[in-house]
Structures are given as C-alpha cells and as structure tokens.
mmCIF file of C-alpha atoms in Angstrom:
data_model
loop_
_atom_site.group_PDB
_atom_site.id
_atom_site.type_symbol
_atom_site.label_atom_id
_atom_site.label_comp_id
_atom_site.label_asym_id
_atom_site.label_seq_id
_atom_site.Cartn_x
_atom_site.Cartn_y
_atom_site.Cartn_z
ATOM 1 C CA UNK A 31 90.364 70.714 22.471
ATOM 2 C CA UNK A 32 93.681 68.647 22.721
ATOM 3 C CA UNK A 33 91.660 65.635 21.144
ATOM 4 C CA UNK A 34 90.370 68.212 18.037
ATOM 5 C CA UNK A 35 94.080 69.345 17.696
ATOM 6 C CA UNK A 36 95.208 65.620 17.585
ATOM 7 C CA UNK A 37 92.855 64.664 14.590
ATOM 8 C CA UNK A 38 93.319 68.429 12.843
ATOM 9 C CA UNK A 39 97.352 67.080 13.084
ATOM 10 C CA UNK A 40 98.935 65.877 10.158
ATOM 11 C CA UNK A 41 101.724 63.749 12.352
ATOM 12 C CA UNK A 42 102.280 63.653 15.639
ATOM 13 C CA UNK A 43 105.492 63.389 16.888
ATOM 14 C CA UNK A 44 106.058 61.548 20.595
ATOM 15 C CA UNK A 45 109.486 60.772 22.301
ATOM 16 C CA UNK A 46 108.872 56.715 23.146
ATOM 17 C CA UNK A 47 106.919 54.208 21.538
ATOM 18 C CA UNK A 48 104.652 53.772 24.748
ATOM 19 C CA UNK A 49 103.690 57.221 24.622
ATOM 20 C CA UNK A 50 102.810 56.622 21.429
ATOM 21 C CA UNK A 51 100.347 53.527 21.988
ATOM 22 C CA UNK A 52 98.788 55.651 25.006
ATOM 23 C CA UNK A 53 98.333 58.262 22.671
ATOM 24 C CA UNK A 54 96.286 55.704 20.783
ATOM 25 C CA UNK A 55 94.910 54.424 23.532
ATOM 26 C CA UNK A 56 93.126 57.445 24.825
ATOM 27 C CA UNK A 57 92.058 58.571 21.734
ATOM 28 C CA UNK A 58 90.682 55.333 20.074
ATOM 29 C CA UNK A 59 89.456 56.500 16.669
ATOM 30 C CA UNK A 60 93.311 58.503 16.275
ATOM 31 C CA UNK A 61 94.899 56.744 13.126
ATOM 32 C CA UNK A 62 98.334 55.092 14.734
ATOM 33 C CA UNK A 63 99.909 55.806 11.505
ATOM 34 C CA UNK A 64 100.156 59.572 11.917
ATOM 35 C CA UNK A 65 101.308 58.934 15.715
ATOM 36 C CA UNK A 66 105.597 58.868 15.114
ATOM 37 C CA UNK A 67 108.057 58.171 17.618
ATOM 38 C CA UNK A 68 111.355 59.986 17.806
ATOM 39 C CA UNK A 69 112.897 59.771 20.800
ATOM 40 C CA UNK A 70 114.459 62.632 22.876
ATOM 41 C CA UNK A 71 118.402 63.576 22.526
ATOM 42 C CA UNK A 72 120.848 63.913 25.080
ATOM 43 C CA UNK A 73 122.582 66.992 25.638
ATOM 44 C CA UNK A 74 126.522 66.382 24.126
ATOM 45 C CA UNK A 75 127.767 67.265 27.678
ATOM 46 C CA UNK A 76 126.818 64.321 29.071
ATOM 47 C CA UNK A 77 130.126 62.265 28.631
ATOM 48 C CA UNK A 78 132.784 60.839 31.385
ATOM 49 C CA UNK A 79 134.506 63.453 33.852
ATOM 50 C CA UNK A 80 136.918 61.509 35.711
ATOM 51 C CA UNK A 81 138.760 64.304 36.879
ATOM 52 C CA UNK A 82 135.667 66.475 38.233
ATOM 53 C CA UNK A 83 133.868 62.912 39.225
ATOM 54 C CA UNK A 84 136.857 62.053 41.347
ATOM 55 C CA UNK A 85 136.975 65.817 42.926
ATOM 56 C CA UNK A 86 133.342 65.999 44.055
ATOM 57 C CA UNK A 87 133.898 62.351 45.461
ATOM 58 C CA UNK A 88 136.122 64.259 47.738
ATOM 59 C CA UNK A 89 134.279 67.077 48.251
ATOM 60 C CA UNK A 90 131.557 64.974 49.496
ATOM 61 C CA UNK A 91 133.891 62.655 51.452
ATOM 62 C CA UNK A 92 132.977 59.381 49.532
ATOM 63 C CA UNK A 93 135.537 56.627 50.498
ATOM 64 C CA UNK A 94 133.717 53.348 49.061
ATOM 65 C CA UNK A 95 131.405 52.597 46.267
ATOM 66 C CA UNK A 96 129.062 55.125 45.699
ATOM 67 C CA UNK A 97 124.910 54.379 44.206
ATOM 68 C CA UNK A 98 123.449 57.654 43.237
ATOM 69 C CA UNK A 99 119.860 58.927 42.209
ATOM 70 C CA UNK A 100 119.089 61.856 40.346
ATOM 71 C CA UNK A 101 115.388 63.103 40.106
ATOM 72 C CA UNK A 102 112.258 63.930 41.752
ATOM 73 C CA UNK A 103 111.599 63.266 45.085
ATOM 74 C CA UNK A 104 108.055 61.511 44.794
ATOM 75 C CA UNK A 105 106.308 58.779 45.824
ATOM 76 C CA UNK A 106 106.024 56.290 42.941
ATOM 77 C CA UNK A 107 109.725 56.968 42.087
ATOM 78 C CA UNK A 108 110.600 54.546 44.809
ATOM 79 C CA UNK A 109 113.492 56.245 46.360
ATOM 80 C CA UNK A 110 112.240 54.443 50.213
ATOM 81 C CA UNK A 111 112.758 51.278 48.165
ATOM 82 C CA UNK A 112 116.223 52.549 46.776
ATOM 83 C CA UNK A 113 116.880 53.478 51.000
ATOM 84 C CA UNK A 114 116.244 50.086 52.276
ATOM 85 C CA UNK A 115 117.664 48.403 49.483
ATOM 86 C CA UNK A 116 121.200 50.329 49.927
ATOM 87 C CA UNK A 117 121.149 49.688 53.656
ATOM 88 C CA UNK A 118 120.496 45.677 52.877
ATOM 89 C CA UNK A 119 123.739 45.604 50.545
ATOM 90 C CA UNK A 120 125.668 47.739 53.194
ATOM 91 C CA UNK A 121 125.520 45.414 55.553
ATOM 92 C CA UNK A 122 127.916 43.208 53.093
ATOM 93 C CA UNK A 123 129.636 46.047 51.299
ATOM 94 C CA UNK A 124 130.331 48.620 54.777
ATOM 95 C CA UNK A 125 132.099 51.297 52.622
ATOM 96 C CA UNK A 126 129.226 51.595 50.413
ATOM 97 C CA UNK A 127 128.005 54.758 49.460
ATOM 98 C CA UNK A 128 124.051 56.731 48.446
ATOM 99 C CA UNK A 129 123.963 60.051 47.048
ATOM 100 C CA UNK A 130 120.114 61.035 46.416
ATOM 101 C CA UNK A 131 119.744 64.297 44.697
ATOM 102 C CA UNK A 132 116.441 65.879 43.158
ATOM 103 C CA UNK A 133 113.616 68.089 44.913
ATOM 104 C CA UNK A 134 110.871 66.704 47.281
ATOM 105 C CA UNK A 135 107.189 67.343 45.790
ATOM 106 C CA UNK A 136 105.609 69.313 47.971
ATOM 107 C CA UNK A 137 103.457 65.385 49.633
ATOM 108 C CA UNK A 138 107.464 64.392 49.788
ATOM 109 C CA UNK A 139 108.932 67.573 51.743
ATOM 110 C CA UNK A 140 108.152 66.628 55.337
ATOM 111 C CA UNK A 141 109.270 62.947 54.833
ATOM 112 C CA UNK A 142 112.548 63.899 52.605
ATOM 113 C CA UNK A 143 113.416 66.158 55.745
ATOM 114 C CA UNK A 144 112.384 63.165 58.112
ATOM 115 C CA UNK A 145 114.729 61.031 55.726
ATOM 116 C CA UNK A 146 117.544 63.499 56.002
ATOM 117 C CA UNK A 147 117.356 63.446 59.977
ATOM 118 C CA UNK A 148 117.263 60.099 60.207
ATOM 119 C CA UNK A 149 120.117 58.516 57.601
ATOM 120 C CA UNK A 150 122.882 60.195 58.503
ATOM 121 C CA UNK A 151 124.655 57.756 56.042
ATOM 122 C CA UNK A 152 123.538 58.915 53.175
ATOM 123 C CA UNK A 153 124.026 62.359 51.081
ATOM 124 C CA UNK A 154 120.884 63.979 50.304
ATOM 125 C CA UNK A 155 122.621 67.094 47.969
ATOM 126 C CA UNK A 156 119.292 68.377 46.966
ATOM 127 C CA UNK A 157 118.867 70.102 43.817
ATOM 128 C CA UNK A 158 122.154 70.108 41.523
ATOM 129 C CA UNK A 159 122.883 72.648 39.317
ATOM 130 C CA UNK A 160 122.776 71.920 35.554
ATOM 131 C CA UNK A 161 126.522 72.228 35.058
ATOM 132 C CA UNK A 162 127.173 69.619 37.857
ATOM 133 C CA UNK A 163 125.286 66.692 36.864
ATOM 134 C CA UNK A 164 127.338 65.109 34.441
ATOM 135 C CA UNK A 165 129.770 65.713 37.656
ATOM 136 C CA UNK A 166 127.745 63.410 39.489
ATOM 137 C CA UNK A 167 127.098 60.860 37.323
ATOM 138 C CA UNK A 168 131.016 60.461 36.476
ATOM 139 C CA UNK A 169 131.407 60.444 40.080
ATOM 140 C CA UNK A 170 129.124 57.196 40.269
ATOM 141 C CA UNK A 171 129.895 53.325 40.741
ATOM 142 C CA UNK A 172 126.486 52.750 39.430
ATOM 143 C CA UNK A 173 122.927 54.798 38.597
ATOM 144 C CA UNK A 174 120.211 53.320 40.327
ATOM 145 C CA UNK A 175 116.591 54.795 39.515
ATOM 146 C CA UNK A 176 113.478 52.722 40.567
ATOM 147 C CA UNK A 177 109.618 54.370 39.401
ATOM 148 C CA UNK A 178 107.020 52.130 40.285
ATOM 149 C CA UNK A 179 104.916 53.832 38.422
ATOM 150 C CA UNK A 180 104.586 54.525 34.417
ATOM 151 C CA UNK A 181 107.237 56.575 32.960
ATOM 152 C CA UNK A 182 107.115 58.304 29.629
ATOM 153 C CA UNK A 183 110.723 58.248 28.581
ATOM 154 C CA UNK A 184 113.765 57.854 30.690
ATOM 155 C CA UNK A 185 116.278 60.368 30.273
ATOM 156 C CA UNK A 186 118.081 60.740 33.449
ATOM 157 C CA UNK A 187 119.215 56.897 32.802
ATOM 158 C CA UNK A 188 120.570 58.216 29.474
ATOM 159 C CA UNK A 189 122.087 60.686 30.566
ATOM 160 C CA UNK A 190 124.398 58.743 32.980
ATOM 161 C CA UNK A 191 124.969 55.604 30.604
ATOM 162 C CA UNK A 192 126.717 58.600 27.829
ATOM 163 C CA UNK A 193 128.908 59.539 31.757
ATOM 164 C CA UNK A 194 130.414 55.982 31.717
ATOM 165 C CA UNK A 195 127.663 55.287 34.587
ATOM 166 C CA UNK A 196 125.895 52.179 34.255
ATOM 167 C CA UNK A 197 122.294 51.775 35.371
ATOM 168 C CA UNK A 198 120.037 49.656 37.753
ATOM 169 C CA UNK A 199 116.394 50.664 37.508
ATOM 170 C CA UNK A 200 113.079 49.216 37.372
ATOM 171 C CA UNK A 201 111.712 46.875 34.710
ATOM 172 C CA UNK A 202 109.340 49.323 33.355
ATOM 173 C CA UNK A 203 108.370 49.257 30.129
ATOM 174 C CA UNK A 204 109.517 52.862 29.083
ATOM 175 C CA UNK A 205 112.796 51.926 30.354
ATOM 176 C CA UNK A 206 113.140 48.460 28.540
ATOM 177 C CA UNK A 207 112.187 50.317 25.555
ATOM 178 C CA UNK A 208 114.541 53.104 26.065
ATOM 179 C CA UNK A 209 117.436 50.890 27.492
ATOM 180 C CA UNK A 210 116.998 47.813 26.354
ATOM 181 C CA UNK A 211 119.881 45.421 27.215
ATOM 182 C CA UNK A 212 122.208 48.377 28.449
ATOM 183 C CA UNK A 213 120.900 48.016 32.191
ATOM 184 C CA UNK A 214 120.009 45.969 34.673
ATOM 185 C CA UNK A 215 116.012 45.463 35.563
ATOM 186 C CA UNK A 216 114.298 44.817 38.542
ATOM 187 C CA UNK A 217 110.460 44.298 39.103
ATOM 188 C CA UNK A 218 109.384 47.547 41.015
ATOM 189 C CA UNK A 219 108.551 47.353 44.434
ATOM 190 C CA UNK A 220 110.684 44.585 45.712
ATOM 191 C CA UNK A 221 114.284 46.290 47.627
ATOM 192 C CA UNK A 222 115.359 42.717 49.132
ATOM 193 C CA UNK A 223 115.827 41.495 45.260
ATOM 194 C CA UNK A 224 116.801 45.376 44.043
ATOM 195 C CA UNK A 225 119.960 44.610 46.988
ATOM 196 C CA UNK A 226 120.568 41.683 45.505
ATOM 197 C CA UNK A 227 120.994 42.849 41.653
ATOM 198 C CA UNK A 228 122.911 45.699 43.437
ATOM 199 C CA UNK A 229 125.227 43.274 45.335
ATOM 200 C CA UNK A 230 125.524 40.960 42.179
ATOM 201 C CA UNK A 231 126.697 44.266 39.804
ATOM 202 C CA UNK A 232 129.446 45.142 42.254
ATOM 203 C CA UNK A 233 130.776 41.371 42.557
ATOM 204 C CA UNK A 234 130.610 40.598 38.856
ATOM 205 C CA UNK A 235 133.371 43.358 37.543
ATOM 206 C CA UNK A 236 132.604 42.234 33.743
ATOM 207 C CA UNK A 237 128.956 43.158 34.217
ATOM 208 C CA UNK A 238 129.966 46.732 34.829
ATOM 209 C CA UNK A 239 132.688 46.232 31.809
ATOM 210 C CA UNK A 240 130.358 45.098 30.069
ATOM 211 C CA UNK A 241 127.498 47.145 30.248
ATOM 212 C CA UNK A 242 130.219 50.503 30.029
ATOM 213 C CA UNK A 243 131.130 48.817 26.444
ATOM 214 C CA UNK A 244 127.562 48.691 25.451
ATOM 215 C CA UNK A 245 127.236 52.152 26.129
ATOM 216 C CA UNK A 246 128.347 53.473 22.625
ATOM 217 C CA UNK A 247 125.236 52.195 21.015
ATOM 218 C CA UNK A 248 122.968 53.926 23.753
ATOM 219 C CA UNK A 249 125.008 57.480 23.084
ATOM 220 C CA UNK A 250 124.711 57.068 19.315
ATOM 221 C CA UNK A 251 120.961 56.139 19.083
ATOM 222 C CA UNK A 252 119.676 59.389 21.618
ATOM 223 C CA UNK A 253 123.042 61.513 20.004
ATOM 224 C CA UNK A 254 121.700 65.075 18.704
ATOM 225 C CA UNK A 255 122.620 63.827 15.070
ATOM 226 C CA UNK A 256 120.453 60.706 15.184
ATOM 227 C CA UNK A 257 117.765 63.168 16.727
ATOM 228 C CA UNK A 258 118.314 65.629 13.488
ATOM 229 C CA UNK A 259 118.209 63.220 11.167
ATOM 230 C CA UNK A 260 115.126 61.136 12.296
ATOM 231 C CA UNK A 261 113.128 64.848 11.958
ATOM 232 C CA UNK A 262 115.044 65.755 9.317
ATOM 233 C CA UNK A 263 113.346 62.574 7.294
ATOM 234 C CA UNK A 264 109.564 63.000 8.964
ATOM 235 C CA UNK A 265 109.545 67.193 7.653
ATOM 236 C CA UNK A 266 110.660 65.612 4.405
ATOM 237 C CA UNK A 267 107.924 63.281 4.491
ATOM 238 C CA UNK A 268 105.433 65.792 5.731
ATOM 239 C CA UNK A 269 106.128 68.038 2.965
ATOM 240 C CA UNK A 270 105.211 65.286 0.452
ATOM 241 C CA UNK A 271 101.711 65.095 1.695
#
C-alpha cells in the first residue's frame, strides 16, 4: 500500500536528503525527481537561557563542566559509549560533569536502572518536560549525542546549537548532512577517541567560540521562516503541474 501511495504521489516531501535516497532506494522504480527534501524546523524557543541554564545548574548541584544528552535511552544511541568516554576525560578534568536525560526503551529499562545504581556521578534526570529543555541545553558546556546506528534527521543537535550549546556527536551521515561543519564528529563506536575530541573541545576555548559563532547559519537554515518558504515554493510548484 505505502509503495502504491508513493507512485499515486505527485511529490514527496522528506526532512533530510538521506531519507530521501533511502526512499529511492527501497523503492527502485520511484522517480528521484518527485522525492523533495525540506528539512524539519526548530521550534523558536530554542534560543540561549543563561539565567534559567545557570539556575538548574544549581538545582542539580553542577560545580564543573557539564556534557549532557538528551534522547532515547536505546542501544544503538551509544549512551554506554558516551559513559565510558566521560569517565576517561574525568580522570583529567575531576570537576567534570554528565547529565543523561531521555526514557529507557523498554530492552534499556533494567540496564538504565543498573546504570543509575552504579554511577553515582552522573545525573540521570529522566524524562524532561517540554518547557525545560531549552533549560538544559543553556545549562550545557557542550551536547554530546553518539547513534551508532542510521539516523533520519538530527534534531535534538539542532535544537541545542540555536541554545548557544555546541555539539559532539557521531560522524553519521544524517548528522554531517544536517550539521555540517557546526560540530565536532567522531566515528561511532570508539569512546577512547570520543574522550579525546571531548578533552580537545574543552582545552581549545576558540573551538567552542568558534563553533557558538557558526551557530547563526545553523538557526537560520532549520528557522520556521526558511521552513515556510521552502513549502511555500514546492505548493507553488505543485500547483503548476
């Protein structure tokens, strides 16, 4: 049925490029030229909160740097790998902070609570309300999210880029596409040289400059205007068929 829908389709409209060629992909004799790409907007809200970023650092009794992951608690989104590869930099950095929030897939549940007995170190806040997650990505040093698996589209990365957040995630290629040069990549699958990119952003200050002043492209390409516009343009084309 979803194949007979895709050729009945005038256009087809997917949020990344790599959807897009799976798209393809799976259904080999779909023309690629009615398969368009326009990619998701962020919600406006997403922007820096200092003041609120700075409160629930206190609230949670952060002292140090803090690394935070938002999303779901699964297997392929590497968050063991995130674990060992924030205990590796602590050893160098002892004031270093993880904040994992997201809920555990029901295969994740009995190993999230093993996780949460075990790492005492580390703040597992579990699911955070919708009005508090720009909160925690202004409250950041630096977004780290590391699938080893295929991703779709990236938003959560987004989403803390437009907070003044920058990112550290694997070298995926939904994420390159998404991100391009606005993070830092690492291969999936490898904490010792994820610690190592981690311990490199926090000793190189004009990385993090950097990457924070490269953020205004990033907020103005996924911005609810740009969004608009690009659908704005394919209806307008659609109607000339």
């Amino acid at each position: 049925v979803r194949k007979l829908n895709a050729f009945r389709a005038k256009k087809i409209i997917t949020p990344s490029n790599i959807i897009r060629m799976g798209l393809k992909y799976y259904i080999r004799r779909l023309d690629i030229k009615k398969i368009i790409c326009v990619y998701n907007p962020i919600d406006p809200k997403f922007k820096p909160y200092p003041k609120q970023g700075f409160s629930l650092k206190e609230k949670l009794n952060l002292k140090g740097r803090t690394i935070l992951y938002i999303g779901r608690i699964a297997f392929y989104k590497g968050i063991d790998d995130i674990i060992k590869a924030y205990h590796l930099v602590k050893k160098e950095i002892p004031d270093l902070n993880l904040v994992i929030g997201g809920k555990p897939t029901l295969k994740m549940a009995s190993i999230y609570q093993s996780w949460k007995e075990k790492y005492k170190d580390i703040k597992f806040v579990g699911i955070i309300p919708e009005k508090k997650i720009q909160h925690y990505y202004s409250m950041a040093d630096v977004f780290v999210t590391y699938s080893n698996a295929s991703e779709g589209f990236g938003l959560t990365p987004i989403e803390s880029i437009a907070c003044g957040t920058p990112v550290i995630c694997s070298n995926l290629p939904a994420y390159r596409e998404i991100l391009g040069d606005n993070a830092i990549f690492v291969p999936p699958k490898e904490p010792e040289l994820l610690a190592e990119k981690i311990k490199y952003y926090f000793k190189k200050e004009e990385i993090k400059k950097n990457l924070i002043n490269k953020s205004k492209d990033v907020i103005k390409k996924y911005s609810i205007e740009s969004f608009g516009k690009n659908l704005l343009d394919i209806y307008q084309e659609f109607l000339k068929i």
